[in-house]
Coordinates of C-alpha atoms and ligand atoms in Angstrom, one line a residue:
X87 CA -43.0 -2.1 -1.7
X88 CA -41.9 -0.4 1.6
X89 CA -44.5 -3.0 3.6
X90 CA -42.0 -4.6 6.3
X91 CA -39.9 -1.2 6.0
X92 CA -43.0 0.0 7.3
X93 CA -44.2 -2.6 9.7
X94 CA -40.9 -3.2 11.4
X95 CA -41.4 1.1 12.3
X96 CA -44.5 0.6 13.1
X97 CA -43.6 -0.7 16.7
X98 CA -40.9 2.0 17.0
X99 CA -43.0 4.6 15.4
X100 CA -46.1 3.9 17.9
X101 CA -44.4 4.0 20.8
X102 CA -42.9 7.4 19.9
X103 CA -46.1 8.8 18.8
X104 CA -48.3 7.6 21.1
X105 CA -49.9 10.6 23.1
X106 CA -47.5 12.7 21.0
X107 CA -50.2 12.7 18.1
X108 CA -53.3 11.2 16.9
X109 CA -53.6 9.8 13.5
X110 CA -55.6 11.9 11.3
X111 CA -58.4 10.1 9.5
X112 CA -58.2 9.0 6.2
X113 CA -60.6 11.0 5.0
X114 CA -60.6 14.3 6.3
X115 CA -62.9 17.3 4.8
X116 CA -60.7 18.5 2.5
X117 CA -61.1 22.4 2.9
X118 CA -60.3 25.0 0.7
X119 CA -57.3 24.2 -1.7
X120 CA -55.5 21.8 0.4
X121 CA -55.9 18.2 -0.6
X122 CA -54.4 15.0 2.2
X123 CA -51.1 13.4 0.6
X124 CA -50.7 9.9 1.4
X125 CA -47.8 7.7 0.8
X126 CA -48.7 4.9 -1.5
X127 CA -47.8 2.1 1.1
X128 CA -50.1 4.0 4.3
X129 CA -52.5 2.7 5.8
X130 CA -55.2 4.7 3.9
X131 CA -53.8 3.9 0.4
X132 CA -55.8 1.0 -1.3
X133 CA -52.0 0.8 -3.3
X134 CA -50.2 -0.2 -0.4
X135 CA -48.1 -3.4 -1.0
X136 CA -49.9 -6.9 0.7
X137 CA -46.8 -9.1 0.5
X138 CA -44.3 -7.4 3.1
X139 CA -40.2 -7.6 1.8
X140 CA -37.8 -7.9 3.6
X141 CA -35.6 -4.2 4.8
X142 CA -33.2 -4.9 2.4
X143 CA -35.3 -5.9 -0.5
X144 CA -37.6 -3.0 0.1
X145 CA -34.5 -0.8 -0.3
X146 CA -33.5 -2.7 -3.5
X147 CA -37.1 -2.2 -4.7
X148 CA -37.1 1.4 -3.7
X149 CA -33.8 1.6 -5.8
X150 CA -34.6 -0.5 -8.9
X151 CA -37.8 1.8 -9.2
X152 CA -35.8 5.0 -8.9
X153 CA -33.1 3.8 -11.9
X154 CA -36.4 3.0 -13.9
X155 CA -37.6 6.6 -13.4
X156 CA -34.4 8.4 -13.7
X157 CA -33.9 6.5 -17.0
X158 CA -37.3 7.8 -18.0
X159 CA -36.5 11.7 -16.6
X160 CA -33.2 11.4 -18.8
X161 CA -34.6 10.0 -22.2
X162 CA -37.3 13.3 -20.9
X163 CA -34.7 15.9 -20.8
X164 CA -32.6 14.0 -23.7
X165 CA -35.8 14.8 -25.7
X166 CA -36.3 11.3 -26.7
X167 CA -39.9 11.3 -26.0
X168 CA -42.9 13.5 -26.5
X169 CA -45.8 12.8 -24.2
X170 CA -47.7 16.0 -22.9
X171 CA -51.0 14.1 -22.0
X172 CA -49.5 11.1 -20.6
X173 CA -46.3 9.4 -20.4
X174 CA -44.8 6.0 -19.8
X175 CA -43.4 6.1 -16.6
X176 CA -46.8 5.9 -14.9
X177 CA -47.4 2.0 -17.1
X178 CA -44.2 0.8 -15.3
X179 CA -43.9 2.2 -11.9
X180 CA -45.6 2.3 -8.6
X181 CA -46.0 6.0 -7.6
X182 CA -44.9 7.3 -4.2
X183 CA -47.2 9.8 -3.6
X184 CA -51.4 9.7 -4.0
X185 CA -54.3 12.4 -3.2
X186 CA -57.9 12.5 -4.1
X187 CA -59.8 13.2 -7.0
X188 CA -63.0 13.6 -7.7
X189 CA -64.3 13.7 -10.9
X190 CA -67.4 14.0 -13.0
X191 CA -70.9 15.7 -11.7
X192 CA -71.7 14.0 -9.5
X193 CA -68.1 13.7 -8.5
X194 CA -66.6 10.3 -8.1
X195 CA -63.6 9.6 -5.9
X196 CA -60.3 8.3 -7.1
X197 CA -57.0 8.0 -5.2
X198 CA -54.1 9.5 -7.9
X199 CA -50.5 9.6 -8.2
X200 CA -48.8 13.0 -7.7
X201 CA -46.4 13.4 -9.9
X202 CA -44.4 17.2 -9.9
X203 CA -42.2 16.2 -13.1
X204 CA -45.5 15.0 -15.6
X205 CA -48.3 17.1 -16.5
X206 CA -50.0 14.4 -17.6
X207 CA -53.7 13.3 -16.2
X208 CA -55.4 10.4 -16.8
X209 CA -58.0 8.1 -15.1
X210 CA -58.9 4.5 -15.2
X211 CA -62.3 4.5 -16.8
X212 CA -65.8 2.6 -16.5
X213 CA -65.2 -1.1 -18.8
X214 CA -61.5 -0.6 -18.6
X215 CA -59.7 -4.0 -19.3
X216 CA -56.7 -4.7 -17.8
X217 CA -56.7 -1.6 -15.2
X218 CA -57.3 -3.1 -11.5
X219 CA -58.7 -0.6 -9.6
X220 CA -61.4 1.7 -9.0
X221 CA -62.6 3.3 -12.4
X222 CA -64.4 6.8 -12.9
X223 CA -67.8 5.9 -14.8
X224 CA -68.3 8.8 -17.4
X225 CA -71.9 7.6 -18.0
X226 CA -73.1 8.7 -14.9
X227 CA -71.8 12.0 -14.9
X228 CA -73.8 15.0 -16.7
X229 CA -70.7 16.8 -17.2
X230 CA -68.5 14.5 -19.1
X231 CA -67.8 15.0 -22.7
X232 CA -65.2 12.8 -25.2
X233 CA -63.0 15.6 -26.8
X234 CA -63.5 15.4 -31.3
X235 CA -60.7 14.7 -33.4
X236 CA -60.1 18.1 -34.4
X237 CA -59.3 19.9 -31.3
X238 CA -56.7 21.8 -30.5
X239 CA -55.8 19.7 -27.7
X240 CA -55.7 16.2 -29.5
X241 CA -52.9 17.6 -31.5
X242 CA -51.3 17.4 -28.2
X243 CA -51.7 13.9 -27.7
X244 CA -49.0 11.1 -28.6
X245 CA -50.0 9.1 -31.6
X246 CA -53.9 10.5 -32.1
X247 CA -55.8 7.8 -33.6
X248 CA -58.5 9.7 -35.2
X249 CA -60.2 6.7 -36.5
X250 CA -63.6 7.1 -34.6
X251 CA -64.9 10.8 -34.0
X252 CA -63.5 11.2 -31.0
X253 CA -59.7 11.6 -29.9
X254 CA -58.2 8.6 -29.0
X255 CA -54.4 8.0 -28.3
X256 CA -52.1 4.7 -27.5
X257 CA -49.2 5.0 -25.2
X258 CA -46.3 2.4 -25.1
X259 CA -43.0 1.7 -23.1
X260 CA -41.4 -1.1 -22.8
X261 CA -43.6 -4.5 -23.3
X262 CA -46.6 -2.2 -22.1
X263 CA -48.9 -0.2 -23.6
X264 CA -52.3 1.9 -22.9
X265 CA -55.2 2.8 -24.6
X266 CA -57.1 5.8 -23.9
X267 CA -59.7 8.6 -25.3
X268 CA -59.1 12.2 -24.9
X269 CA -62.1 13.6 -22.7
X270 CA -62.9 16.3 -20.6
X271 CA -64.8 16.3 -17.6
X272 CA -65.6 18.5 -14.3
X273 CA -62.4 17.2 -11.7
X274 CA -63.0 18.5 -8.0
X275 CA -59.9 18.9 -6.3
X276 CA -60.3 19.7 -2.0
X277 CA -63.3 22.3 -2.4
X278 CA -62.5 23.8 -5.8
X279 CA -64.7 22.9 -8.8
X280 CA -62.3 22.5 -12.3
X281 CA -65.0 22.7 -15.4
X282 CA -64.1 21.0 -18.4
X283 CA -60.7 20.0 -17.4
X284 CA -58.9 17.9 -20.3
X285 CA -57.7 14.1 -19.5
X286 CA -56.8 11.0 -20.6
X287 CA -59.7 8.2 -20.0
X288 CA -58.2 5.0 -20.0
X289 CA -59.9 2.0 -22.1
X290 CA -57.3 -0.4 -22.2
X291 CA -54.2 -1.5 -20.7
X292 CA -51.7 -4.3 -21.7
X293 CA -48.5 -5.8 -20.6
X294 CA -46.3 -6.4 -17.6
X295 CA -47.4 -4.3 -15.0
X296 CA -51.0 -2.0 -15.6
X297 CA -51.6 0.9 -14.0
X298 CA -53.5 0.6 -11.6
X299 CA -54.8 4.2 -10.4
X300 CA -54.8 7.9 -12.0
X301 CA -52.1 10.3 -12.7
X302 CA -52.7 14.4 -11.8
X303 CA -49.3 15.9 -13.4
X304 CA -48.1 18.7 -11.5
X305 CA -45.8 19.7 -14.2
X306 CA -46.4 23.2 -15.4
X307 CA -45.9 22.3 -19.4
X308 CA -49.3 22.9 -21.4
X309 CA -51.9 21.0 -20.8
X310 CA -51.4 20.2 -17.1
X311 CA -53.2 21.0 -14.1
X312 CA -51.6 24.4 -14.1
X313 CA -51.8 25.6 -17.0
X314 CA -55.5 24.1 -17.4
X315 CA -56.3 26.5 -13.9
X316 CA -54.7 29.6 -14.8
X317 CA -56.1 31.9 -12.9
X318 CA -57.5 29.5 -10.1
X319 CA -54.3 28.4 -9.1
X320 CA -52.0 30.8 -11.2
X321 CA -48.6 28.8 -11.5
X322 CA -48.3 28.1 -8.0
X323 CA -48.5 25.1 -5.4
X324 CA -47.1 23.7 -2.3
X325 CA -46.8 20.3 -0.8
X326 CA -45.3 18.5 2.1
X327 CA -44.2 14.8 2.0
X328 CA -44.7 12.6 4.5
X329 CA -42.3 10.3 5.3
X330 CA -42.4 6.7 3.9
X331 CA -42.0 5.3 7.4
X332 CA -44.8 7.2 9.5
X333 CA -48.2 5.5 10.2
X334 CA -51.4 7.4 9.6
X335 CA -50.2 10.3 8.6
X336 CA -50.6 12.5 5.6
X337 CA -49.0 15.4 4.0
X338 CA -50.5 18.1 2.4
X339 CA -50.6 19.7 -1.3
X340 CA -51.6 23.6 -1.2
X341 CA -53.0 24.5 -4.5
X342 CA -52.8 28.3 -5.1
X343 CA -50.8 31.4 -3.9
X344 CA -53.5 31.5 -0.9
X345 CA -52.0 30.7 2.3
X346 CA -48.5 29.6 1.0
X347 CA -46.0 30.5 3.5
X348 CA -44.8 34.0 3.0
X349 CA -41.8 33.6 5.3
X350 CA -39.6 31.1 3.5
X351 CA -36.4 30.6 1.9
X352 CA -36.0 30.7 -1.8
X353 CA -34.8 30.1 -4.8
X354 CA -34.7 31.1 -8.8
X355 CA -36.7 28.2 -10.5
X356 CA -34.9 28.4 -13.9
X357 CA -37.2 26.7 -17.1
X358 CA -36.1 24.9 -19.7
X359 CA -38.0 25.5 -23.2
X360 CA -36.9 21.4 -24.3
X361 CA -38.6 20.0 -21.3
X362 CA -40.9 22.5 -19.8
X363 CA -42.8 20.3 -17.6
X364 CA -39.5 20.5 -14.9
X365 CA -39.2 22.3 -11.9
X366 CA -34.8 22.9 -12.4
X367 CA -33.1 24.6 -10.2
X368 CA -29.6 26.4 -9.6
X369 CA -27.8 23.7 -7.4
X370 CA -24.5 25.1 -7.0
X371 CA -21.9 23.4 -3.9
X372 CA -23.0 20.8 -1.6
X373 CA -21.5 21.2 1.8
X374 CA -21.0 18.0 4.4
X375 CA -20.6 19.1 7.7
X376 CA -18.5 22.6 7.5
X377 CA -16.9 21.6 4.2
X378 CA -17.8 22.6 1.2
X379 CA -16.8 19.8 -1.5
X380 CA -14.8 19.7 -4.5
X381 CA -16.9 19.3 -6.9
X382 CA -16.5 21.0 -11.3
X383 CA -18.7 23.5 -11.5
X384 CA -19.7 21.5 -14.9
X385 CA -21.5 18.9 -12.6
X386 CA -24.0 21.0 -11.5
X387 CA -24.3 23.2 -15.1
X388 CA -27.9 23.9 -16.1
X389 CA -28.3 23.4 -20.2
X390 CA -31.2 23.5 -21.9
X391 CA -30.1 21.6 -25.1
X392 CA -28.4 18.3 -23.2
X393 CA -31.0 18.7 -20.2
X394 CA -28.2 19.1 -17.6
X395 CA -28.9 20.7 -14.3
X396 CA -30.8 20.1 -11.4
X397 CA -34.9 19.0 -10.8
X398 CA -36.8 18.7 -7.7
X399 CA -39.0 16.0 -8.3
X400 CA -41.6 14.4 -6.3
X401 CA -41.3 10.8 -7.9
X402 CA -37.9 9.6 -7.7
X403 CA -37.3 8.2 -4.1
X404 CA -33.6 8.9 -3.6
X405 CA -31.8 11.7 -4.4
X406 CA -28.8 11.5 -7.2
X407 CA -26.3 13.2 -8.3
X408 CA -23.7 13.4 -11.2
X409 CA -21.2 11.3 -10.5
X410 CA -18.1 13.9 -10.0
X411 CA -20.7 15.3 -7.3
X412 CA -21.6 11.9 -5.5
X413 CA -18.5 10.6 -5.5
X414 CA -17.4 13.8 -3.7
X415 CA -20.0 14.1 -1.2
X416 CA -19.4 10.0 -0.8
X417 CA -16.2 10.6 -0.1
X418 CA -16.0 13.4 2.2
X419 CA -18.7 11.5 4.5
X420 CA -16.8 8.3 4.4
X421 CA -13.8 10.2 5.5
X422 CA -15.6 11.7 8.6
X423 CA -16.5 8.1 9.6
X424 CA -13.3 7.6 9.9
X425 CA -12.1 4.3 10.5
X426 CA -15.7 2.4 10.7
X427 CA -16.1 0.3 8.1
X428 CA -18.7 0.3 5.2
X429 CA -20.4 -1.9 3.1
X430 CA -22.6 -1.8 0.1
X431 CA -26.4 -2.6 0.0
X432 CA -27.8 -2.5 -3.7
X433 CA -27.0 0.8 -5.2
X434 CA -25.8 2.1 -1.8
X435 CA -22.2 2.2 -1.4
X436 CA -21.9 3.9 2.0
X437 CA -23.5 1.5 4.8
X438 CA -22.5 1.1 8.3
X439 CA -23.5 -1.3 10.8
X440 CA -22.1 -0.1 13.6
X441 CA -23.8 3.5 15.2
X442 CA -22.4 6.3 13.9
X443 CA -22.6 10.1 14.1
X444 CA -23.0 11.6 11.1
X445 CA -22.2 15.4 9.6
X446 CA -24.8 17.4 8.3
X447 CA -25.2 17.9 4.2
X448 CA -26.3 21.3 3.0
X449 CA -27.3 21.6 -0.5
X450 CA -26.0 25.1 -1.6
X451 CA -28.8 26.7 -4.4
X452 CA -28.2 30.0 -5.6
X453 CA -29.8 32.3 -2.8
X454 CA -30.8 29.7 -0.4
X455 CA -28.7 26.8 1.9
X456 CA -30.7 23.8 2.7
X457 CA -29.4 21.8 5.5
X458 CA -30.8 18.3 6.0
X459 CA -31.8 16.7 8.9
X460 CA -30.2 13.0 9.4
X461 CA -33.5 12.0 8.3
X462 CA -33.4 13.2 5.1
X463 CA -30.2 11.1 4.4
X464 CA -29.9 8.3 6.9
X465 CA -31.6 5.6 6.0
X466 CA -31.6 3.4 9.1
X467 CA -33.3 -0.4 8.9
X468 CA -35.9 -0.8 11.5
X469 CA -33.6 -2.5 14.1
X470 CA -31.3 0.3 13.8
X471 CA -28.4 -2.0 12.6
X472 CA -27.6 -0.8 9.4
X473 CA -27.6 2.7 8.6
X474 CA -26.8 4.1 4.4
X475 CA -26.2 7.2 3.2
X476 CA -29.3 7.5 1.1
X477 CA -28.3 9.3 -1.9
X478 CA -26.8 7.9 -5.1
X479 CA -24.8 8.8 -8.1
X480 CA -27.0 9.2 -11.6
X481 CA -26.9 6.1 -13.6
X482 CA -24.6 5.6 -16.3
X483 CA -24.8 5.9 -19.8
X484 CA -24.7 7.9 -22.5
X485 CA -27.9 10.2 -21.8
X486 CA -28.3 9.3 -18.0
X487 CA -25.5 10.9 -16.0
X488 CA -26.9 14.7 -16.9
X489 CA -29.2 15.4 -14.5
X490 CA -29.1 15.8 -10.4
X491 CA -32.4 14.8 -9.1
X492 CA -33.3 15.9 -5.6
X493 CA -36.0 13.6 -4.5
X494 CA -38.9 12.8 -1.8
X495 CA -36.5 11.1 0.6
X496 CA -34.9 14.6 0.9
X497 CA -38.0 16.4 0.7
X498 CA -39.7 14.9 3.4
X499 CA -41.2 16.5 6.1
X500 CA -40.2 19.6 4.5
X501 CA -42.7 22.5 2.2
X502 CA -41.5 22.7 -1.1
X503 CA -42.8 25.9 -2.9
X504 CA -43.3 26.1 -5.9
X505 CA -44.3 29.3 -7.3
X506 CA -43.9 29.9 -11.1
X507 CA -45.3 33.5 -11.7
X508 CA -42.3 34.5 -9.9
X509 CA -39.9 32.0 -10.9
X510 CA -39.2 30.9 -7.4
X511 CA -38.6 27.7 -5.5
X512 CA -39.0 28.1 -1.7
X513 CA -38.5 25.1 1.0
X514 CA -38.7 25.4 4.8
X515 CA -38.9 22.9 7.3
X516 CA -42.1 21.4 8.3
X517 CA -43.1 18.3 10.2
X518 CA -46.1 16.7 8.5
X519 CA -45.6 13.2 8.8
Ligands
NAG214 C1 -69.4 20.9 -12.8 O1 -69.3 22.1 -13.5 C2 -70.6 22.7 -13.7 C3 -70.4 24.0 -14.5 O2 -69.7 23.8 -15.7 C4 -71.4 22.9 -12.4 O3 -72.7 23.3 -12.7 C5 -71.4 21.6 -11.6 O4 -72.0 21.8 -10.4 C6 -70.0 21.0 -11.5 N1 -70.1 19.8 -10.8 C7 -69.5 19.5 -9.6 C8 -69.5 18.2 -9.0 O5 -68.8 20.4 -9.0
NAG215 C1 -54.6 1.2 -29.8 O1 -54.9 0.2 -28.9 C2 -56.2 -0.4 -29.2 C3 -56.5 -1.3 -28.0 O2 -55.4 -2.1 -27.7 C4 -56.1 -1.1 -30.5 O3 -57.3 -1.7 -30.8 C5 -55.7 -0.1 -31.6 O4 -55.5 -0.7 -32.8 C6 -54.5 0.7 -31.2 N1 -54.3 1.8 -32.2 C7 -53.2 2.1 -32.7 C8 -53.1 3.3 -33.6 O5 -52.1 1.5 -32.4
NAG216 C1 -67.5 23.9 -20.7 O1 -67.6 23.4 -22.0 C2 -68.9 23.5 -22.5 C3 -68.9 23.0 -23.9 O2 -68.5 21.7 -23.9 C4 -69.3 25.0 -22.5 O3 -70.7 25.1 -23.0 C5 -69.2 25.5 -21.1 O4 -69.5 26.9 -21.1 C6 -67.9 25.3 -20.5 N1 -67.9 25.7 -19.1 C7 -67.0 26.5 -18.6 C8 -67.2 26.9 -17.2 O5 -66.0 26.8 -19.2
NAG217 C1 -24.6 29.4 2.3 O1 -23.6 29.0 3.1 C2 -22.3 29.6 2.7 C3 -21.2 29.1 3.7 O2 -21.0 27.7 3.5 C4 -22.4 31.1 2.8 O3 -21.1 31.6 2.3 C5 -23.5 31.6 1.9 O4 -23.6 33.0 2.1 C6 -24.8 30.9 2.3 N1 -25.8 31.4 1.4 C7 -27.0 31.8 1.8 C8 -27.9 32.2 0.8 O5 -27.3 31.9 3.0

C-alpha cells in the first residue's frame, strides 16, 4: 500500500540512518512483556504490498482505507453493530500495524494485526479456504480445545450457529463474509504464557478481499485480550508506532503496568458503556502555533448515547476531526502560509508544493497539551515536492461526522499509555522508528 512511499525514503532514509543506527532484526528475543511492532509494509512483514504505487496513489490508498474504517468506527459508536469476538473491519481492510503470536503448545508463530479499538481475536486456521496466509494448525497442539455450544462465551459471539456441538459463528460486511469456530487455545505473547485464551478459528472466508492474517484486539470490552488477562496484564499496555516510512525498524507494545514509564503526561480516559471496546478521551481546544482555534465546544462533546467524542485509535491512518474543528485548524494553518498557494490531493485539502515553514499543532486534552512534531502532520512525498497537512475532516453523513479520531500518523514515534485501572491515557515522546 505505502510500497513506493516507502522505497522512494528508503534512499533518503539510509543515508540519514546510516552509522546513526542499525536495523534491528526481524526477529528479536522477545523478552518479558514487550512484543516487536512492525508496520505492515516493513521489510519484516510477509503483508507488505509487492506492487509499489505511485506517492500519490499510496496516499489515496492510505485515505480510501481510513474512510472505510471510520465508517466502520461510526456505525461502532452509532451502535449499529454487535461484534465482541470479531468484527468486519478486519474482512475489508489491510491493517497498519502487526506483532507476533504464538499459539498452541507447541506454540506456532503468526504475524497479527493490532488493533486498540477491536477486542476481537481470531486466527487463520489449519484447512482454511480462502485465507492466504500462514494458518495455526490446532491438530498439532495438545492444548487446543473447540469451545461447546453452551458456553458462556459463545453467547458472545455474532450469529452462533449451534448446529454442530461446538460454537461456530459467521461474520459478514459488505460482499464478504467469514466462517469461524469458537476455540480456545494456549496464545504466547513475548515470554508470557496465556492458558486457555478464547478466539475465533477461522474455517472459511469468502468475498472481495480475505483476510489474510490474525486479529489480537486491544480493546478492553469483554472478551479481549485484557479482560481475558486480568491480572497478568491488569487493564494496562503501552505501545509505540513506528513510522510508515522507516526501514527496519520496529516499535514496541509493553503489555502490563511493569516498566511503563512512570514520568509521563496524562490524561482521564473516559469509557463509554454503548461501545466499551474505545479508548475516548477529553479533547478539548486544538492550538496551531500560539493560537488557540475557534472551535464550539459541541465539536469536541463526549456522549455516550450518539458516540460523540474523541478515540485514540491505532487503526485509522490519519487523524480526523469534526468538521467545525478541521475546518478551523485548516484554516488557521492556511492563513499562516500566507500567500503560498495550495492544492488538494484526494481527501487532503491543504497541499503545498513549494517549501514551507509550518506552525506547530497542539492538541489540548483535559490535563495534558500534546504538541506535534512536523512529522506527525506533514506529510512530505519522497522528493520533498509536495508537502499536505495530514489530517482530515470526519466523513459526512448522518452517523459519520461524531467522532474525532486521533490516529497512528499522529501517534508515531510517540508512547501511548494506556492504563485503564486508573482511567488514564498518558503519551510522551519517544523515537522508535
Ligand atoms: C500451555 O499451557 C499449559 C498449562 O495450561 C502449559 O503446561 C504449557 O506449557 C503451555 N504451553 C506453552 C507453549 O506455553
Ligand atoms: C456459515 O458459513 C458456512 C461456510 O460458508 C456455511 O456452510 C453455513 O451455512 C453458514 N451458516 C450460517 C448460519 O449462515
Ligand atoms: C484450562 O482449561 C482446562 C479445561 O479445558 C482446565 O482443566 C485447566 O485447568 C485450565 N487451565 C488454566 C490454567 O486455567
Ligand atoms: C495547555 O496550554 C494552555 C495554553 O495554550 C495552558 O493554558 C494550559 O495550562 C496548558 N495545559 C496543561 C495541562 O499544561
Amino acid at each position: 500500500m505505502t510500497a513506493l512511499l516507502f522505497s522512494l525514503s528508503i534512499i533518503l532514509f539510509f543515508s540519514l540512518a546510516k552509522g546513526l543506527h542499525t536495523p534491528k532484526s526481524c526477529d528479536e528475543t522477545e523478552r518479558g512483556s514487550t512484543l516487536q511492532v512492525f508496520h505492515v509494509n516493513s521489510p519484516c512483514s510477509p503483508f507488505r504490498s509487492k506492487t509499489p504505487l505511485s506517492w500519490q496513489d499510496t496516499v489515496l490508498q492510505m485515505q480510501s482505507n481510513d474512510k472505510a474504517r471510520l465508517q466502520y468506527l461510526s456505525s461502532l459508536v452509532a451502535g449499529r453493530s454487535i461484534a465482541p469476538i470479531a468484527s468486519g473491519r478486519v474482512v475489508t481492510q489491510n491493517p497498519t500495524y502487526i506483532v507476533r503470536a504464538k499459539i498452541g503448545t507447541p506454540a506456532q508463530t503468526l504475524l497479527v494485526a493490532v488493533d486498540t479499538s477491536n477486542d476481537a481475536a481470531w486466527f487463520p486456521c489449519n484447512g482454511c479456504v480462502g485465507c492466504s496466509s500462514t494458518t495455526f494448525d490446532s491438530a498439532k497442539s495438545s492444548t487446543f480445545k473447540p469451545l461447546p455450544c453452551g458456553s458462556p462465551q459463545c453467547n458472545q459471539v455474532p450469529n452462533p450457529n449451534c448446529g454442530g456441538t461446538t460454537c461456530g459463528f459467521n461474520l459478514t460486511y459488505g460482499s464478504s463474509s467469514v466462517a469461524a469456530t469458537l476455540v480456545k487455545d494456549n496464545i504466547t505473547l513475548a515470554a508470557d504464557s496465556i492458558p486457555n485464551y478464547t478466539f475465533g478459528c477461522v474455517g472459511k472466508a469468502t468475498g472481495g478481499s480475505t483476510p489474510a492474517q490474525g486479529l489480537l484486539g486491544l480493546g478492553r470490552g469483554p472478551l479481549s485480550l485484557l479482560s481475558q488477562t486480568g491480572s497478568l496484564y491488569q487493564s494496562t499496555f503501552s505501545y509505540c508506532l513506528p513510522s510508515y516510512k522507516s526501514v527496519g525498524f520496529t516499535g514496541s507494545l509493553r503489555l502490563g503496568p511493569n516498566s511503563q514509564p512512570k514520568r509521563i503526561k496524562t490524561t482521564q480516559l473516559l469509557k463509554n458503556p454503548r461501545r466499551s471496546s474505545f479508548y475516548y478521551v477529553n479533547l478539548m481546544a486544538i492550538r496551531v502555533g500560539k493560537r488557540v482555534v475557534s472551535i464550539p465546544p459541541s465539536a469536541f462533546a463526549f456522549d455516550p448515547n450518539t458516540g460523540a467524542g474523541t478515540v485514540f485509535d491505532s487503526g485509522t491512518v490519519f487523524s480526523s476531526l469534526v468538521k467545525p474543528a478541521y475546518t478551523a485548524v485548516r484554516d488557521e494553518f492556511r492563513r499562516r502560509m500566507g500567500k503560498a498557494t495550495f492544492s488538494s490531493l484526494g481527501g487532503f485539502d491543504t497541499c503545498y508544493s513549494v517549501p514551507i515553514t509550518v506552525p506547530t499543532i497542539t492538541f489540548m486534552f483535559s490535563g495534558m497539551n500534546v504538541t506535534l512534531p512536523q512529522d506527525n502532520f506533514i506529510i512530505r512525498s519522497s522528493a520533498g515536492t509536495t508537502s499536505c497537512l495530514a489530517m482530515a475532516a470526519a466523513p459526512e453523513g448522518n452517523v459519520n461526522s461524531v467522532l474525532n479520531v486521533i490516529a497512528s500518523f499522529q501517534q508515531q514515534n510517540h508512547r501511548i499509555l494506556i492504563d485503564v485501572p486508573n482511567s488514564k491515557l498518558g503519551v510522551a515522546r519517544e523515537s522508535c522508528s
